[in-house]
């Protein structure tokens, strides 16, 4: 077997560039019971796992069993479901009304008085706040730039 070809296929596989046929060739190579180099044998468990998991599935009677259980519970469950939905709607309505009442009550209260008597003190506080906001925006900008760089790298691999 040409181990160089297998190594190239593995590189393509990890870069998500292999075809279905190439992946099948890798599965066949790694699931055979012949001895192989140690640097390739570490991938054997992955491809054996893929092969065995492909065989796992539901038996034929599964759909029938589930449909029978649904038919048996359909009547009672539907009644409880509609009752539960009605109770939830009433609960949400009461919560909404309470929040609306609370909001309206707050709107009628007078605005608080100025907290700063000295204009220089107020200006200093505004400058401090704007610096904090500016710093946070710069952090967000740097994070966004890093994410864009990662995305561009992924786009190169996708194309």
PDB file of C-alpha atoms in Angstrom:
ATOM      1  CA  UNK A   1       0.000   0.000   0.000  1.00  0.00           C
ATOM      2  CA  UNK A   2       1.210   3.507  -0.835  1.00  0.00           C
ATOM      3  CA  UNK A   3       1.501   5.202   2.563  1.00  0.00           C
ATOM      4  CA  UNK A   4       2.372   8.525   0.924  1.00  0.00           C
ATOM      5  CA  UNK A   5      -1.021   8.574  -0.776  1.00  0.00           C
ATOM      6  CA  UNK A   6      -2.742   7.783   2.531  1.00  0.00           C
ATOM      7  CA  UNK A   7      -0.872  10.615   4.252  1.00  0.00           C
ATOM      8  CA  UNK A   8      -1.935  13.041   1.497  1.00  0.00           C
ATOM      9  CA  UNK A   9      -5.531  11.837   1.795  1.00  0.00           C
ATOM     10  CA  UNK A  10      -5.376  12.384   5.555  1.00  0.00           C
ATOM     11  CA  UNK A  11      -4.171  15.964   5.028  1.00  0.00           C
ATOM     12  CA  UNK A  12      -7.068  16.549   2.640  1.00  0.00           C
ATOM     13  CA  UNK A  13      -9.443  14.848   5.098  1.00  0.00           C
ATOM     14  CA  UNK A  14      -8.467  17.141   7.987  1.00  0.00           C
ATOM     15  CA  UNK A  15      -8.859  20.157   5.671  1.00  0.00           C
ATOM     16  CA  UNK A  16     -12.347  18.904   4.655  1.00  0.00           C
ATOM     17  CA  UNK A  17     -11.315  18.643   1.000  1.00  0.00           C
ATOM     18  CA  UNK A  18     -11.755  14.903   0.363  1.00  0.00           C
ATOM     19  CA  UNK A  19     -14.373  13.383  -1.892  1.00  0.00           C
ATOM     20  CA  UNK A  20     -16.703  10.633  -0.749  1.00  0.00           C
ATOM     21  CA  UNK A  21     -14.612   8.074  -2.634  1.00  0.00           C
ATOM     22  CA  UNK A  22     -11.398   9.271  -0.981  1.00  0.00           C
ATOM     23  CA  UNK A  23     -12.998   9.055   2.462  1.00  0.00           C
ATOM     24  CA  UNK A  24     -14.157   5.527   1.700  1.00  0.00           C
ATOM     25  CA  UNK A  25     -10.611   4.657   0.634  1.00  0.00           C
ATOM     26  CA  UNK A  26      -9.353   5.937   4.012  1.00  0.00           C
ATOM     27  CA  UNK A  27     -11.996   3.897   5.862  1.00  0.00           C
ATOM     28  CA  UNK A  28     -11.048   0.769   3.951  1.00  0.00           C
ATOM     29  CA  UNK A  29      -7.360   1.332   4.637  1.00  0.00           C
ATOM     30  CA  UNK A  30      -7.795   1.893   8.355  1.00  0.00           C
ATOM     31  CA  UNK A  31     -10.342  -0.894   8.942  1.00  0.00           C
ATOM     32  CA  UNK A  32      -8.287  -3.652   7.369  1.00  0.00           C
ATOM     33  CA  UNK A  33      -6.519  -5.876   9.828  1.00  0.00           C
ATOM     34  CA  UNK A  34      -3.021  -5.594   8.453  1.00  0.00           C
ATOM     35  CA  UNK A  35      -0.088  -4.054  10.222  1.00  0.00           C
ATOM     36  CA  UNK A  36       0.628  -0.401   9.448  1.00  0.00           C
ATOM     37  CA  UNK A  37       3.153   2.237  10.490  1.00  0.00           C
ATOM     38  CA  UNK A  38       2.753   3.600  13.999  1.00  0.00           C
ATOM     39  CA  UNK A  39       2.197   7.210  12.873  1.00  0.00           C
ATOM     40  CA  UNK A  40      -0.837   6.035  10.860  1.00  0.00           C
ATOM     41  CA  UNK A  41      -2.200   3.509  13.351  1.00  0.00           C
ATOM     42  CA  UNK A  42      -3.370   6.262  15.705  1.00  0.00           C
ATOM     43  CA  UNK A  43      -6.163   7.117  13.227  1.00  0.00           C
ATOM     44  CA  UNK A  44      -7.481   3.560  13.120  1.00  0.00           C
ATOM     45  CA  UNK A  45      -9.907   3.970  16.021  1.00  0.00           C
ATOM     46  CA  UNK A  46     -11.578   6.982  14.359  1.00  0.00           C
ATOM     47  CA  UNK A  47     -12.281   5.194  11.100  1.00  0.00           C
ATOM     48  CA  UNK A  48     -13.316   1.956  12.823  1.00  0.00           C
ATOM     49  CA  UNK A  49     -15.717   4.003  14.954  1.00  0.00           C
ATOM     50  CA  UNK A  50     -17.187   5.644  11.844  1.00  0.00           C
ATOM     51  CA  UNK A  51     -17.671   2.256  10.199  1.00  0.00           C
ATOM     52  CA  UNK A  52     -19.408   0.714  13.228  1.00  0.00           C
ATOM     53  CA  UNK A  53     -21.599   3.757  13.897  1.00  0.00           C
ATOM     54  CA  UNK A  54     -22.848   3.689  10.341  1.00  0.00           C
ATOM     55  CA  UNK A  55     -24.375   0.275  11.084  1.00  0.00           C
ATOM     56  CA  UNK A  56     -26.175   1.441  14.239  1.00  0.00           C
ATOM     57  CA  UNK A  57     -29.842   2.235  13.655  1.00  0.00           C
ATOM     58  CA  UNK A  58     -33.431   1.625  14.630  1.00  0.00           C
ATOM     59  CA  UNK A  59     -35.135  -1.670  13.967  1.00  0.00           C
ATOM     60  CA  UNK A  60     -38.246  -1.998  11.821  1.00  0.00           C
ATOM     61  CA  UNK A  61     -40.698  -2.205  14.699  1.00  0.00           C
ATOM     62  CA  UNK A  62     -39.627   1.146  16.172  1.00  0.00           C
ATOM     63  CA  UNK A  63     -42.020   3.274  14.086  1.00  0.00           C
ATOM     64  CA  UNK A  64     -44.911   0.944  14.820  1.00  0.00           C
ATOM     65  CA  UNK A  65     -44.277   1.035  18.589  1.00  0.00           C
ATOM     66  CA  UNK A  66     -44.056   4.825  18.681  1.00  0.00           C
ATOM     67  CA  UNK A  67     -47.210   5.291  16.601  1.00  0.00           C
ATOM     68  CA  UNK A  68     -49.133   2.908  18.884  1.00  0.00           C
ATOM     69  CA  UNK A  69     -48.028   4.843  21.963  1.00  0.00           C
ATOM     70  CA  UNK A  70     -49.034   8.132  20.350  1.00  0.00           C
ATOM     71  CA  UNK A  71     -52.478   6.796  19.450  1.00  0.00           C
ATOM     72  CA  UNK A  72     -52.966   5.506  23.009  1.00  0.00           C
ATOM     73  CA  UNK A  73     -52.091   8.833  24.643  1.00  0.00           C
ATOM     74  CA  UNK A  74     -53.579  11.150  22.040  1.00  0.00           C
ATOM     75  CA  UNK A  75     -56.935  11.845  23.739  1.00  0.00           C
ATOM     76  CA  UNK A  76     -55.744  12.653  27.255  1.00  0.00           C
ATOM     77  CA  UNK A  77     -52.636  14.512  26.205  1.00  0.00           C
ATOM     78  CA  UNK A  78     -54.529  16.831  23.875  1.00  0.00           C
ATOM     79  CA  UNK A  79     -56.928  17.841  26.637  1.00  0.00           C
ATOM     80  CA  UNK A  80     -54.108  18.601  29.083  1.00  0.00           C
ATOM     81  CA  UNK A  81     -52.167  20.416  26.406  1.00  0.00           C
ATOM     82  CA  UNK A  82     -55.010  22.814  25.583  1.00  0.00           C
ATOM     83  CA  UNK A  83     -55.762  23.356  29.284  1.00  0.00           C
ATOM     84  CA  UNK A  84     -52.082  24.022  29.955  1.00  0.00           C
ATOM     85  CA  UNK A  85     -51.885  26.474  27.069  1.00  0.00           C
ATOM     86  CA  UNK A  86     -54.915  28.374  28.371  1.00  0.00           C
ATOM     87  CA  UNK A  87     -53.471  28.572  31.869  1.00  0.00           C
ATOM     88  CA  UNK A  88     -50.138  29.753  30.485  1.00  0.00           C
ATOM     89  CA  UNK A  89     -51.886  32.435  28.417  1.00  0.00           C
ATOM     90  CA  UNK A  90     -53.763  33.721  31.481  1.00  0.00           C
ATOM     91  CA  UNK A  91     -50.539  33.698  33.514  1.00  0.00           C
ATOM     92  CA  UNK A  92     -48.676  35.669  30.832  1.00  0.00           C
ATOM     93  CA  UNK A  93     -51.580  38.133  30.597  1.00  0.00           C
ATOM     94  CA  UNK A  94     -51.496  38.792  34.351  1.00  0.00           C
ATOM     95  CA  UNK A  95     -47.710  39.199  34.344  1.00  0.00           C
ATOM     96  CA  UNK A  96     -47.954  41.632  31.422  1.00  0.00           C
ATOM     97  CA  UNK A  97     -50.639  43.660  33.139  1.00  0.00           C
ATOM     98  CA  UNK A  98     -48.562  43.825  36.331  1.00  0.00           C
ATOM     99  CA  UNK A  99     -45.489  45.003  34.433  1.00  0.00           C
ATOM    100  CA  UNK A 100     -47.541  47.595  32.538  1.00  0.00           C
ATOM    101  CA  UNK A 101     -49.016  48.913  35.786  1.00  0.00           C
ATOM    102  CA  UNK A 102     -45.552  49.089  37.344  1.00  0.00           C
ATOM    103  CA  UNK A 103     -44.164  50.926  34.294  1.00  0.00           C
ATOM    104  CA  UNK A 104     -47.056  53.427  34.291  1.00  0.00           C
ATOM    105  CA  UNK A 105     -46.531  54.051  38.019  1.00  0.00           C
ATOM    106  CA  UNK A 106     -42.863  54.839  37.439  1.00  0.00           C
ATOM    107  CA  UNK A 107     -43.656  57.224  34.591  1.00  0.00           C
ATOM    108  CA  UNK A 108     -45.831  59.339  36.876  1.00  0.00           C
ATOM    109  CA  UNK A 109     -43.117  59.833  39.493  1.00  0.00           C
ATOM    110  CA  UNK A 110     -41.109  63.083  39.272  1.00  0.00           C
ATOM    111  CA  UNK A 111     -37.614  63.022  37.848  1.00  0.00           C
ATOM    112  CA  UNK A 112     -34.782  63.002  40.410  1.00  0.00           C
ATOM    113  CA  UNK A 113     -32.956  66.266  41.017  1.00  0.00           C
ATOM    114  CA  UNK A 114     -29.491  66.922  39.633  1.00  0.00           C
ATOM    115  CA  UNK A 115     -26.870  64.976  41.529  1.00  0.00           C
ATOM    116  CA  UNK A 116     -24.025  67.417  40.868  1.00  0.00           C
ATOM    117  CA  UNK A 117     -24.084  70.946  42.207  1.00  0.00           C
ATOM    118  CA  UNK A 118     -20.800  71.933  40.595  1.00  0.00           C
ATOM    119  CA  UNK A 119     -20.607  71.975  36.729  1.00  0.00           C
ATOM    120  CA  UNK A 120     -16.904  71.034  36.810  1.00  0.00           C
ATOM    121  CA  UNK A 121     -17.719  67.927  38.859  1.00  0.00           C
ATOM    122  CA  UNK A 122     -20.460  66.950  36.399  1.00  0.00           C
ATOM    123  CA  UNK A 123     -18.089  67.474  33.459  1.00  0.00           C
ATOM    124  CA  UNK A 124     -15.438  65.286  35.089  1.00  0.00           C
ATOM    125  CA  UNK A 125     -17.998  62.518  35.616  1.00  0.00           C
ATOM    126  CA  UNK A 126     -19.169  62.757  31.979  1.00  0.00           C
ATOM    127  CA  UNK A 127     -15.561  62.590  30.727  1.00  0.00           C
ATOM    128  CA  UNK A 128     -14.893  59.550  32.910  1.00  0.00           C
ATOM    129  CA  UNK A 129     -18.015  57.827  31.600  1.00  0.00           C
ATOM    130  CA  UNK A 130     -17.187  58.616  27.982  1.00  0.00           C
ATOM    131  CA  UNK A 131     -13.659  57.259  28.416  1.00  0.00           C
ATOM    132  CA  UNK A 132     -15.084  54.034  29.843  1.00  0.00           C
ATOM    133  CA  UNK A 133     -17.523  53.706  26.943  1.00  0.00           C
ATOM    134  CA  UNK A 134     -14.746  54.473  24.461  1.00  0.00           C
ATOM    135  CA  UNK A 135     -12.495  51.815  26.021  1.00  0.00           C
ATOM    136  CA  UNK A 136     -15.250  49.186  25.864  1.00  0.00           C
ATOM    137  CA  UNK A 137     -16.003  50.062  22.234  1.00  0.00           C
ATOM    138  CA  UNK A 138     -12.310  49.662  21.344  1.00  0.00           C
ATOM    139  CA  UNK A 139     -12.247  46.252  23.016  1.00  0.00           C
ATOM    140  CA  UNK A 140     -15.316  45.252  21.012  1.00  0.00           C
ATOM    141  CA  UNK A 141     -13.740  46.552  17.800  1.00  0.00           C
ATOM    142  CA  UNK A 142     -10.577  44.512  18.404  1.00  0.00           C
ATOM    143  CA  UNK A 143     -12.620  41.393  19.103  1.00  0.00           C
ATOM    144  CA  UNK A 144     -14.642  41.935  15.925  1.00  0.00           C
ATOM    145  CA  UNK A 145     -11.449  42.362  13.885  1.00  0.00           C
ATOM    146  CA  UNK A 146     -10.018  39.100  15.273  1.00  0.00           C
ATOM    147  CA  UNK A 147     -13.254  37.276  14.434  1.00  0.00           C
ATOM    148  CA  UNK A 148     -13.219  38.702  10.910  1.00  0.00           C
ATOM    149  CA  UNK A 149      -9.634  37.487  10.440  1.00  0.00           C
ATOM    150  CA  UNK A 150     -10.651  33.993  11.583  1.00  0.00           C
ATOM    151  CA  UNK A 151     -13.646  34.058   9.263  1.00  0.00           C
ATOM    152  CA  UNK A 152     -11.507  35.118   6.304  1.00  0.00           C
ATOM    153  CA  UNK A 153      -9.161  32.211   7.011  1.00  0.00           C
ATOM    154  CA  UNK A 154     -12.113  29.805   7.043  1.00  0.00           C
ATOM    155  CA  UNK A 155     -13.476  31.283   3.822  1.00  0.00           C
ATOM    156  CA  UNK A 156     -10.142  30.616   2.123  1.00  0.00           C
ATOM    157  CA  UNK A 157     -10.404  26.947   3.098  1.00  0.00           C
ATOM    158  CA  UNK A 158     -14.021  26.700   1.997  1.00  0.00           C
ATOM    159  CA  UNK A 159     -13.295  28.050  -1.477  1.00  0.00           C
TER     160      UNK A 159
END
